[in-house]
Short mmCIF file of C-alpha atoms in Angstrom, two decimals:
data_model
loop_
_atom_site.label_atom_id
_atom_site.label_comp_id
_atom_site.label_asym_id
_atom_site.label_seq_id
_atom_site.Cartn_x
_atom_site.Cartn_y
_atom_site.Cartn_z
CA UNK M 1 118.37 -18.59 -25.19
CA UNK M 2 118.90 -20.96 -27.82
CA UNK M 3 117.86 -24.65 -27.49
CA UNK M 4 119.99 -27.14 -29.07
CA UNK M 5 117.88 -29.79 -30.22
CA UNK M 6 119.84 -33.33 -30.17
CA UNK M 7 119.69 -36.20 -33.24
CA UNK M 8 118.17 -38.28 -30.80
CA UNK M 9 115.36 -36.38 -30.65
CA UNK M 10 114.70 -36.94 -34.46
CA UNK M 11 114.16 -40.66 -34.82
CA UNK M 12 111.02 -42.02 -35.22
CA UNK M 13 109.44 -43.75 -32.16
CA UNK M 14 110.15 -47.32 -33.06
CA UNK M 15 113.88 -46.95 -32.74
CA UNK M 16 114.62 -45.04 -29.66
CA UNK M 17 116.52 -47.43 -27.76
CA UNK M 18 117.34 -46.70 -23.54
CA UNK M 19 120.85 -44.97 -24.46
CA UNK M 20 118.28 -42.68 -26.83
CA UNK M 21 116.45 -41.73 -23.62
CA UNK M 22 119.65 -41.74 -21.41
CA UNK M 23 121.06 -38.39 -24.16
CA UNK M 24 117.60 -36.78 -23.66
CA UNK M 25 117.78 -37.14 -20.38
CA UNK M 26 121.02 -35.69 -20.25
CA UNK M 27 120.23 -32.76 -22.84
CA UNK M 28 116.98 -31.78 -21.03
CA UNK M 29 119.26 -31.59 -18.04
CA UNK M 30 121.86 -29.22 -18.93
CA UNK M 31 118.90 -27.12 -20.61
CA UNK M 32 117.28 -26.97 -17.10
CA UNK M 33 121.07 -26.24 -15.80
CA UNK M 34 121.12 -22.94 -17.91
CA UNK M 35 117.39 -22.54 -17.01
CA UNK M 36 117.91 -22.36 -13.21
CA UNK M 37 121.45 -19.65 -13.36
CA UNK M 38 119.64 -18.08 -15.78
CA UNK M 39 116.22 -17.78 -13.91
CA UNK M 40 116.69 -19.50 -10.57
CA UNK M 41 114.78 -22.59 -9.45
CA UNK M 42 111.55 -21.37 -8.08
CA UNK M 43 109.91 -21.36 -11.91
CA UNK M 44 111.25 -24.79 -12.31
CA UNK M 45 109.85 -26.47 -9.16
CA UNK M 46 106.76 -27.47 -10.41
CA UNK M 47 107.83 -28.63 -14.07
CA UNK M 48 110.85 -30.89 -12.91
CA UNK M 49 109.11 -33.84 -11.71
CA UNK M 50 106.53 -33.50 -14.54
CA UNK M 51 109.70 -34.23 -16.75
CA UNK M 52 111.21 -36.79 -14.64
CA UNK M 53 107.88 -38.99 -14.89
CA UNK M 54 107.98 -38.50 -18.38
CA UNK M 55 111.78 -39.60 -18.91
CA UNK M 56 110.64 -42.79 -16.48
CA UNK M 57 107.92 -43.48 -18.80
CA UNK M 58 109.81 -43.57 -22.26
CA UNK M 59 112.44 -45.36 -20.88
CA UNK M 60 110.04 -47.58 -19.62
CA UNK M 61 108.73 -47.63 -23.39
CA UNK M 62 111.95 -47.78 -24.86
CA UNK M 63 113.04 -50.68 -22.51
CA UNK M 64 109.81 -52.37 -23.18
CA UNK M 65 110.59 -51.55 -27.33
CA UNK M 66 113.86 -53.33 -27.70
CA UNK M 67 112.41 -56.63 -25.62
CA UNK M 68 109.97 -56.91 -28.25
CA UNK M 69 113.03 -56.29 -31.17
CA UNK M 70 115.25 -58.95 -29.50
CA UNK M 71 112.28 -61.56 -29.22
CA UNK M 72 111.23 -60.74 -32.94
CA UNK M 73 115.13 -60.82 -34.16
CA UNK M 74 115.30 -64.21 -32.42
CA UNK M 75 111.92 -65.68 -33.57
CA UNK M 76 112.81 -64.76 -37.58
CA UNK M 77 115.95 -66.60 -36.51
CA UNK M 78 114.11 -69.04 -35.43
CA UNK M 79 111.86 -68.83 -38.93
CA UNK M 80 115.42 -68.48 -41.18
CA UNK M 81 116.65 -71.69 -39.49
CA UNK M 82 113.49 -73.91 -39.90
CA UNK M 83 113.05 -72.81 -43.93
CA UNK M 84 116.81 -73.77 -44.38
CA UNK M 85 116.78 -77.06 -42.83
CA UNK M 86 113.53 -77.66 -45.12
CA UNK M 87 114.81 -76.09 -48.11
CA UNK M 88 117.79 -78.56 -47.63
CA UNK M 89 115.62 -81.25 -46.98
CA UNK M 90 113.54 -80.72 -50.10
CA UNK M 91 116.84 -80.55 -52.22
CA UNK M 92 117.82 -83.71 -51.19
CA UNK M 93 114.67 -85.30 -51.47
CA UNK M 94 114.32 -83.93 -55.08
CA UNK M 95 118.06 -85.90 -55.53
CA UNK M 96 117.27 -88.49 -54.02
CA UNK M 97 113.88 -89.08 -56.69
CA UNK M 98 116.15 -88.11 -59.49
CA UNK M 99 119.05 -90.49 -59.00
CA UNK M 100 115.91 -93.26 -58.26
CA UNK M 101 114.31 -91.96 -61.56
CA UNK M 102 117.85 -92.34 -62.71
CA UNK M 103 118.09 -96.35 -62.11
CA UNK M 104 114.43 -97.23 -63.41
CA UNK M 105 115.93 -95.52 -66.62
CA UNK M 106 118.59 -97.53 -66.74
CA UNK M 107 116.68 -100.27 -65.44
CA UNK M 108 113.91 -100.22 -68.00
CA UNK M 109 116.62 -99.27 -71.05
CA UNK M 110 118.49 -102.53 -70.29
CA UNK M 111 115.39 -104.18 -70.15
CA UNK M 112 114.62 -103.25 -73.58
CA UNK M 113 117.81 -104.13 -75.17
CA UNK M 114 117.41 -107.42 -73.66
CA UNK M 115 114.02 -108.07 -74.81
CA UNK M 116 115.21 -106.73 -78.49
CA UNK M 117 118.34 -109.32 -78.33
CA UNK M 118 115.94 -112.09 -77.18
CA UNK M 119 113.74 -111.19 -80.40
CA UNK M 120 116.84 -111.28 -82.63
CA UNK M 121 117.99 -114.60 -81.49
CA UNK M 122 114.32 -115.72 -81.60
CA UNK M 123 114.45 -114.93 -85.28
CA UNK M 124 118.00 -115.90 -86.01
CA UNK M 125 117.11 -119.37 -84.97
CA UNK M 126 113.98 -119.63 -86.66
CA UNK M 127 116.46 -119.08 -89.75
CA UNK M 128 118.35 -121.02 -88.71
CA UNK M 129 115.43 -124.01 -88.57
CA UNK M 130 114.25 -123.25 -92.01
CA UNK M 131 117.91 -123.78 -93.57
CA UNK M 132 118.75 -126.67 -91.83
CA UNK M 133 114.77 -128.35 -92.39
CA UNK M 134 115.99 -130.18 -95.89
CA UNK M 135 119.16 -131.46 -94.21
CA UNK M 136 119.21 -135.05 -92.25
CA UNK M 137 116.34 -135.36 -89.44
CA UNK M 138 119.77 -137.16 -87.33
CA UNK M 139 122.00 -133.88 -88.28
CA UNK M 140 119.15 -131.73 -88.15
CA UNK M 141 118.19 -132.53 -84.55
CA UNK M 142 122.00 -132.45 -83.07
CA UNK M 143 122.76 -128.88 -84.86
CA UNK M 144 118.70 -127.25 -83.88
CA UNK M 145 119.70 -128.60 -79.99
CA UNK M 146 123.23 -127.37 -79.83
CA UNK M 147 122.20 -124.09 -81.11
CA UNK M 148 119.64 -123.61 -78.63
CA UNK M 149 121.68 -124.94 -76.11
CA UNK M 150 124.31 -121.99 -77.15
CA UNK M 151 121.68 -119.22 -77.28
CA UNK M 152 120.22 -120.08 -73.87
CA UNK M 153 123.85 -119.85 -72.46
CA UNK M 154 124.89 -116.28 -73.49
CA UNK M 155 121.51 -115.03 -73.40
CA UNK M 156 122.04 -116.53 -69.34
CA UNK M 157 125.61 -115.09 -69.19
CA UNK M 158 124.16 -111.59 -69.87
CA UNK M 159 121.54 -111.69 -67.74
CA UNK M 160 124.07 -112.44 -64.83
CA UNK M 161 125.97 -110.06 -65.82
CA UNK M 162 123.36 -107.45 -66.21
CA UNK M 163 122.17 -108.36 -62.11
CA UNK M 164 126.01 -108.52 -60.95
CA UNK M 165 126.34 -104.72 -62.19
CA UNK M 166 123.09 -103.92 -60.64
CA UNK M 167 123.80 -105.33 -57.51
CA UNK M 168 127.28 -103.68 -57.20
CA UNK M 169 125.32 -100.06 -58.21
CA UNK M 170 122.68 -100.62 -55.71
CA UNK M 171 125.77 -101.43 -52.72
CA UNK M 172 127.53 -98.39 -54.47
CA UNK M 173 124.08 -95.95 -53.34
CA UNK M 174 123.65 -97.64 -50.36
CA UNK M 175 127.24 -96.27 -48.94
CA UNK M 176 126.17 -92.77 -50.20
CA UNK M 177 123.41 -92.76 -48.26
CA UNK M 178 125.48 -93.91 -45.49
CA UNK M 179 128.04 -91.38 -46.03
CA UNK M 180 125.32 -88.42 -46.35
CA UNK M 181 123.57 -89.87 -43.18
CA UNK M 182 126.68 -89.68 -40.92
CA UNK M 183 127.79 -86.09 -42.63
CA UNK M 184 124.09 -85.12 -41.61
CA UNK M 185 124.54 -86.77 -37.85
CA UNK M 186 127.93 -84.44 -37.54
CA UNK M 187 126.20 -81.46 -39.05
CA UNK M 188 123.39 -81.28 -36.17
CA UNK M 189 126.36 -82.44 -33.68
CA UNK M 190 127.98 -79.03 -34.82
CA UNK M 191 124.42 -77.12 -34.41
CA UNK M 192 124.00 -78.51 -31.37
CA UNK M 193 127.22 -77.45 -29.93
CA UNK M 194 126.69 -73.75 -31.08
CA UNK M 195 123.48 -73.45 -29.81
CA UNK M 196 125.13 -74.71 -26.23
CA UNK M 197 127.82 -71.76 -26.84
CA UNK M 198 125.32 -69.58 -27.94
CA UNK M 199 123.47 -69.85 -24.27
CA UNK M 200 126.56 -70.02 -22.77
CA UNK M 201 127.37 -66.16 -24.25
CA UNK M 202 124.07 -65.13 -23.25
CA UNK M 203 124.04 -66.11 -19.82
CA UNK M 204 127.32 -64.48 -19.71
CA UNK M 205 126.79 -61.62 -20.93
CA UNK M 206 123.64 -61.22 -18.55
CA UNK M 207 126.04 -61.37 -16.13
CA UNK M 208 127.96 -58.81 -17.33
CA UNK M 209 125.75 -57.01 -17.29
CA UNK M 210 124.17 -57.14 -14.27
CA UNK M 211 127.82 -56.61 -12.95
CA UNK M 212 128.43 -53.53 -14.86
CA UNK M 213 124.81 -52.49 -13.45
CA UNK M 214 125.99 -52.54 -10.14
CA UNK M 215 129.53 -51.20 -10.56
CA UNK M 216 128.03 -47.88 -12.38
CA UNK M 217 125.55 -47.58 -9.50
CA UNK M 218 128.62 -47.47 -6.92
CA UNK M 219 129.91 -44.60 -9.18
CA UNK M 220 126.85 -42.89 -9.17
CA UNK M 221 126.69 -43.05 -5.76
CA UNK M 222 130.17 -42.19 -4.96
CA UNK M 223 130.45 -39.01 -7.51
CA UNK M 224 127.29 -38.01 -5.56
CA UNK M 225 128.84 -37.95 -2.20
CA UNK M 226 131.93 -36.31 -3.83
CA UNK M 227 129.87 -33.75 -5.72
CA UNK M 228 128.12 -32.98 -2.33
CA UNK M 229 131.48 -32.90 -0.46
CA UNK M 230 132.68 -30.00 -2.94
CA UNK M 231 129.13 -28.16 -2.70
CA UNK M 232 130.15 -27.75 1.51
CA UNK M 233 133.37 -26.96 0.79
CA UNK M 234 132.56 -23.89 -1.70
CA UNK M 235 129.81 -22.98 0.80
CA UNK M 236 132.67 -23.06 3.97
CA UNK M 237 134.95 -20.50 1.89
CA UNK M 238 132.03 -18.30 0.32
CA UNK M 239 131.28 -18.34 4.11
CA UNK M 240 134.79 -16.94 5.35
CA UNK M 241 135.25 -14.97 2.34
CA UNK M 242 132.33 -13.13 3.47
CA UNK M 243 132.85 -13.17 7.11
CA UNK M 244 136.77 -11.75 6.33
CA UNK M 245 135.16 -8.82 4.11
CA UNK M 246 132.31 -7.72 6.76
CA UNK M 247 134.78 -7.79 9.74
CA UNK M 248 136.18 -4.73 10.37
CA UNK M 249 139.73 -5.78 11.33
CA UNK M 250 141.92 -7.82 8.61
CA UNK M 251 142.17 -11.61 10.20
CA UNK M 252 145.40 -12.38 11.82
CA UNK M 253 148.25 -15.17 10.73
CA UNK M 254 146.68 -17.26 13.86
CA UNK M 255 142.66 -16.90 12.25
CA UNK M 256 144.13 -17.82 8.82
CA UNK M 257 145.90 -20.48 9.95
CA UNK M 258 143.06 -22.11 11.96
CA UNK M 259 140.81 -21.47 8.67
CA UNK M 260 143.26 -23.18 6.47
CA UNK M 261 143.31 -26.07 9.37
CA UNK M 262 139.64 -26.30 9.53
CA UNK M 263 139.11 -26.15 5.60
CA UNK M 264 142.13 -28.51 5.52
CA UNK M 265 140.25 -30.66 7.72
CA UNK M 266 136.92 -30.77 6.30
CA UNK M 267 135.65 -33.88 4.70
CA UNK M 268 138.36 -35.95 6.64
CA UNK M 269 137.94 -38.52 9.44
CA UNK M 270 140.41 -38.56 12.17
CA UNK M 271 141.61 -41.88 13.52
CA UNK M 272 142.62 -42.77 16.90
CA UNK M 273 145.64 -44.98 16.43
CA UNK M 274 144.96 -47.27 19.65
CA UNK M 275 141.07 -47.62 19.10
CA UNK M 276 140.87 -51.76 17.60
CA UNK M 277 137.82 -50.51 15.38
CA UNK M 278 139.81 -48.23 13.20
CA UNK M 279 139.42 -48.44 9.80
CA UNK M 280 142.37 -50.42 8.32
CA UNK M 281 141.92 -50.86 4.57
CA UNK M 282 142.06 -47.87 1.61
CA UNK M 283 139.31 -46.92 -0.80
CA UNK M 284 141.71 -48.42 -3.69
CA UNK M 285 141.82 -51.99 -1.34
CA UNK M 286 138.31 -52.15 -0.84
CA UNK M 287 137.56 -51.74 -4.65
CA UNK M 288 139.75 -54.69 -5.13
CA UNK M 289 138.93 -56.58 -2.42
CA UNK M 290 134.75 -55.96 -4.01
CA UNK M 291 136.01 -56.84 -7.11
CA UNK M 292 137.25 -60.10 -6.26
CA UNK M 293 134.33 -60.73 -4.94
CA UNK M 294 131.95 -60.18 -7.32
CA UNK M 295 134.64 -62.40 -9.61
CA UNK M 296 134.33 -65.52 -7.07
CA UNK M 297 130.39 -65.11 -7.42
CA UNK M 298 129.94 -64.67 -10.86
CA UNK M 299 132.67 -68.24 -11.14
CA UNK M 300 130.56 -69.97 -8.23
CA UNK M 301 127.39 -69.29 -10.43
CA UNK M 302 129.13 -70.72 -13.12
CA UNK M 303 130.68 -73.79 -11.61
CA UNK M 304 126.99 -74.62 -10.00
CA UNK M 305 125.30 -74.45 -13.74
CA UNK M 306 128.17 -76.78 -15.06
CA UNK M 307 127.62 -79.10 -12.43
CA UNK M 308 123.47 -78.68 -13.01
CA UNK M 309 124.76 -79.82 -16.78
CA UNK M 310 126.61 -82.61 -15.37
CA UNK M 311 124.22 -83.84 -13.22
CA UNK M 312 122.43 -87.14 -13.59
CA UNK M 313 118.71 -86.98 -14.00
CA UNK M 314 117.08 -88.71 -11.65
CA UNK M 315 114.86 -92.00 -12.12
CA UNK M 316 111.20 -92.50 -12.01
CA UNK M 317 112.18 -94.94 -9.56
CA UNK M 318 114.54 -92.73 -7.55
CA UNK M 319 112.09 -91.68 -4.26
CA UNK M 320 112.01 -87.58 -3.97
CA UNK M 321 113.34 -86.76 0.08
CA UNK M 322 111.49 -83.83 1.38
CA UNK M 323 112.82 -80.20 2.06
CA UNK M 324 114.41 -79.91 4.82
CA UNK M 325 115.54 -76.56 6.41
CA UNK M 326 114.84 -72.96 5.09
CA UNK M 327 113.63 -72.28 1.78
CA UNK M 328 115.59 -69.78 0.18
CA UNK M 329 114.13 -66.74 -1.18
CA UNK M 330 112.63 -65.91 -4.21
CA UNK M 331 114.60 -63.20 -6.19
CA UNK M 332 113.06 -59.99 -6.96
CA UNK M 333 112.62 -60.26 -10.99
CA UNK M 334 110.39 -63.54 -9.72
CA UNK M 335 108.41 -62.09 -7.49
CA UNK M 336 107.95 -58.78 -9.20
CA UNK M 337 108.17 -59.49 -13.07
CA UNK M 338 105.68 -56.25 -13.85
CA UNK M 339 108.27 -53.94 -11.72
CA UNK M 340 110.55 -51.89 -14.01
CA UNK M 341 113.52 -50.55 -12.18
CA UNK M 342 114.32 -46.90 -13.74
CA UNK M 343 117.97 -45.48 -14.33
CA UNK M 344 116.39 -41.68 -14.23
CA UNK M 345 115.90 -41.44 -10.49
CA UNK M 346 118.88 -43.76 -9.69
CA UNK M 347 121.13 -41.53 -11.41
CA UNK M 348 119.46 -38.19 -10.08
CA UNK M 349 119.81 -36.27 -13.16
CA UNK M 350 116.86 -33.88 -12.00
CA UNK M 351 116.85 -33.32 -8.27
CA UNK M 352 115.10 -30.50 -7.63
CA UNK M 353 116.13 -30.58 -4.18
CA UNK M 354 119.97 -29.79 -4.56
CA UNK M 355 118.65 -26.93 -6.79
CA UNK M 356 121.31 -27.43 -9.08
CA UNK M 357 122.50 -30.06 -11.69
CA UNK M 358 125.94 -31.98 -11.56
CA UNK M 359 127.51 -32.20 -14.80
CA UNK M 360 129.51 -35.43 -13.25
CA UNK M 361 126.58 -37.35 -13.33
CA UNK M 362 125.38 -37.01 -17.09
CA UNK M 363 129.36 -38.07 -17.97
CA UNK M 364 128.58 -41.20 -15.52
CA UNK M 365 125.31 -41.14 -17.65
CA UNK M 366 127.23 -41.16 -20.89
CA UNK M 367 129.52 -43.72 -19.81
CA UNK M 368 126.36 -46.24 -19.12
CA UNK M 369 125.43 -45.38 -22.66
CA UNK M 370 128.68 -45.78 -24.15
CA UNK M 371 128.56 -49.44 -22.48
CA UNK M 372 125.42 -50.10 -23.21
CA UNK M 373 126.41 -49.58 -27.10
CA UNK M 374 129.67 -51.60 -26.89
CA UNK M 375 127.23 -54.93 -25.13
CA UNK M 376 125.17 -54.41 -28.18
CA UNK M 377 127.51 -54.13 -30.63
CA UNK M 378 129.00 -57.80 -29.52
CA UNK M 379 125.49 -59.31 -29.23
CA UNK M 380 125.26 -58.25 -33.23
CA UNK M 381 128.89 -59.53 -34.15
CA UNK M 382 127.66 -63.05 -32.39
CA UNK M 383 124.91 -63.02 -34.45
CA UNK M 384 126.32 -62.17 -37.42
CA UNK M 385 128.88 -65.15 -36.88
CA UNK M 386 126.31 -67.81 -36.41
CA UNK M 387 124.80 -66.46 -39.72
CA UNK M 388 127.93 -66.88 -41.33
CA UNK M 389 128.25 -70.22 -40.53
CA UNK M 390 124.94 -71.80 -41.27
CA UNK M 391 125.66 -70.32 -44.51
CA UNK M 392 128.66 -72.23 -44.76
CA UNK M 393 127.14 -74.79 -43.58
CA UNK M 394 124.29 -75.13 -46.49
#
């Protein structure tokens, strides 16, 4: 008999993932399905729940395994973020040392040219002394104060000038910073307000799929009882199959017609119209009506977090009443945070006791899988559009 081996089985340890296990599961399964009409079951009885253990085991690995991948994929998030925002502070820093650097430039150029001017004038009058020394001491005075008297003026009219345009530069970089301080405020605004929609998805997407967790364990459980409900009713007309061949007389119209009555029959409940317990409601009605349901829960959970969010906190002040009445319970992932529920015995891929494997299940097993891989696959696109936008952002 040839063994088909699956891709799954090829990748290297790190990267099985639970829908990994979940095809293994279901390969090893329709290998022990040939197995057993090949062989029979007896051989098997003793290897099955060897194999089922191990299948618990890696998918308690493989569970374990991607934990550890999310937590590491959100801590070099976490990593990415923090060298961003200092890369961007460092950036600014450097512009903000360059435009100062800048100003002293400026500052010490115009400083110069002053000085130099001051010099000139210095010598210009000095000139100016030694031409007008042979003229009339009377003259000479009037002319040497007027002079100075004009120098002193414009070199005062630049200087004013000089501190008017520095004053007006230094209001000019004070509204940039402004301006880059408020763009900065909105900035973390917006990263604030994605990191609140970012927990929102999460915690809805738990729900999900806690949701889809129970729905596909309803299935399970229903294509069980179905599966089981076709096993009697092959058994019933092997039975009379068998019965009509050893009896020695061919069965009448009457015997036929009771067989096809009781066959008919089988699997059905009958109701009694004037009992006031009867059943009233379909199996398609009851879906809906559990459907709703589980809708109004999952919006009551949400409506209590919103109003935990829009809750005041409470003052030191404020005095703390004590608790009064029951004390609701604990749930289980509290109480028990080491217990790992496993999908391999929920799903009864190998149950040795039926002696046979239902090919129903592993498609209900594929189906998880196939979910599992679409929840995934939007977790990564979410991801990939916060990326983008911090990107953007820098």
């Amino acid at each position: 008999m040839a063994c088909i081996v699956s891709p799954t089985m090829e990748k290297p340890l790190k990267s099985v993932t639970i829908t990994d296990v979940y095809d293994i599961a279901s390969a090893i399964g329709n290998d022990f399905e040939r197995l057993i009409e090949t062989f029979g079951a007896e051989p098997l009885s003793g290897l099955v729940p060897k194999v089922i253990n191990v299948l618990e085991q890696l998918e308690h690995l493989a569970a374990q395994n991607q934990k550890e991948q999310d937590q590491m994929a959100e801590l070099r998030y976490a990593v990415e973020k923090l060298q961003m925002e200092k890369t961007v502070k460092a950036e600014e820093r450097a512009k903000y040392e360059k435009e100062l650097e800048a100003i002293e430039e400026s500052w010490r150029s115009e400083t110069k040219e002053l000085v130099t001017t001051v010099e000139k004038l210095q010598k210009d009058n000095k000139k100016l002394m030694q031409q007008l020394s042979n003229s009339q001491a009377a003259w000479e005075n009037r002319n040497t104060k007027d002079n100075e008297k004009d120098a002193g003026d414009q070199l005062l009219g630049k200087m004013t000038e000089i501190i008017d345009k520095q004053r007006e530069e230094i209001r000019n970089l004070q509204k940039e910073v402004k301006q880059k301080n408020v763009y900065v405020e909105t900035l973390q605004g917006q990263l604030e307000r994605l990191a609140r929609l970012n927990a929102d998805f999460k915690r809805r997407n738990s729900l999900t799929q806690r949701h889809a967790q129970s729905l596909i364990a309803e299935k399970v459980d229903l294509q069980a009882q179905l599966h089981d409900k076709e096993q009697q009713i092959t058994v019933i007309r092997d039975r009379l199959q068998q019965e009509s061949l050893d009896s020695p007389t061919s069965p009448t119209l009457e015997d036929i017609d009771q067989w096809h009555q009781k066959l008919t029959l089988e699997g059905k409940m009958v109701i009694d119209l004037k009992d006031p317990n009867r059943p009233r409601f379909t199996m398609n009605e009851l879906r809906d009506v559990l459907q709703e349901r589980n809708e109004l829960k999952t919006k009551l959970i949400e409506v209590e977090e919103e109003l935990l969010q829009y809750r005041p906190p409470l003052s030191d002040e404020e005095e703390v009443l004590p608790v009064q009445g029951p004390i609701n319970r604990e749930p289980d992932d509290k109480l028990h945070p080491d217990r790992f529920d496993s999908g391999i015995r929920k799903l009864k891929i190998l149950s040795f006791e039926k002696k046979s494997f239902s090919i129903e299940l592993f498609k209900a097993y594929g189906t998880l899988a196939l979910y599992l891989c679409d929840l995934s696959i939007i977790a990564g696109l979410v991801d990939y559009e916060k990326k983008s936008f911090y990107t953007k952002l820098t």
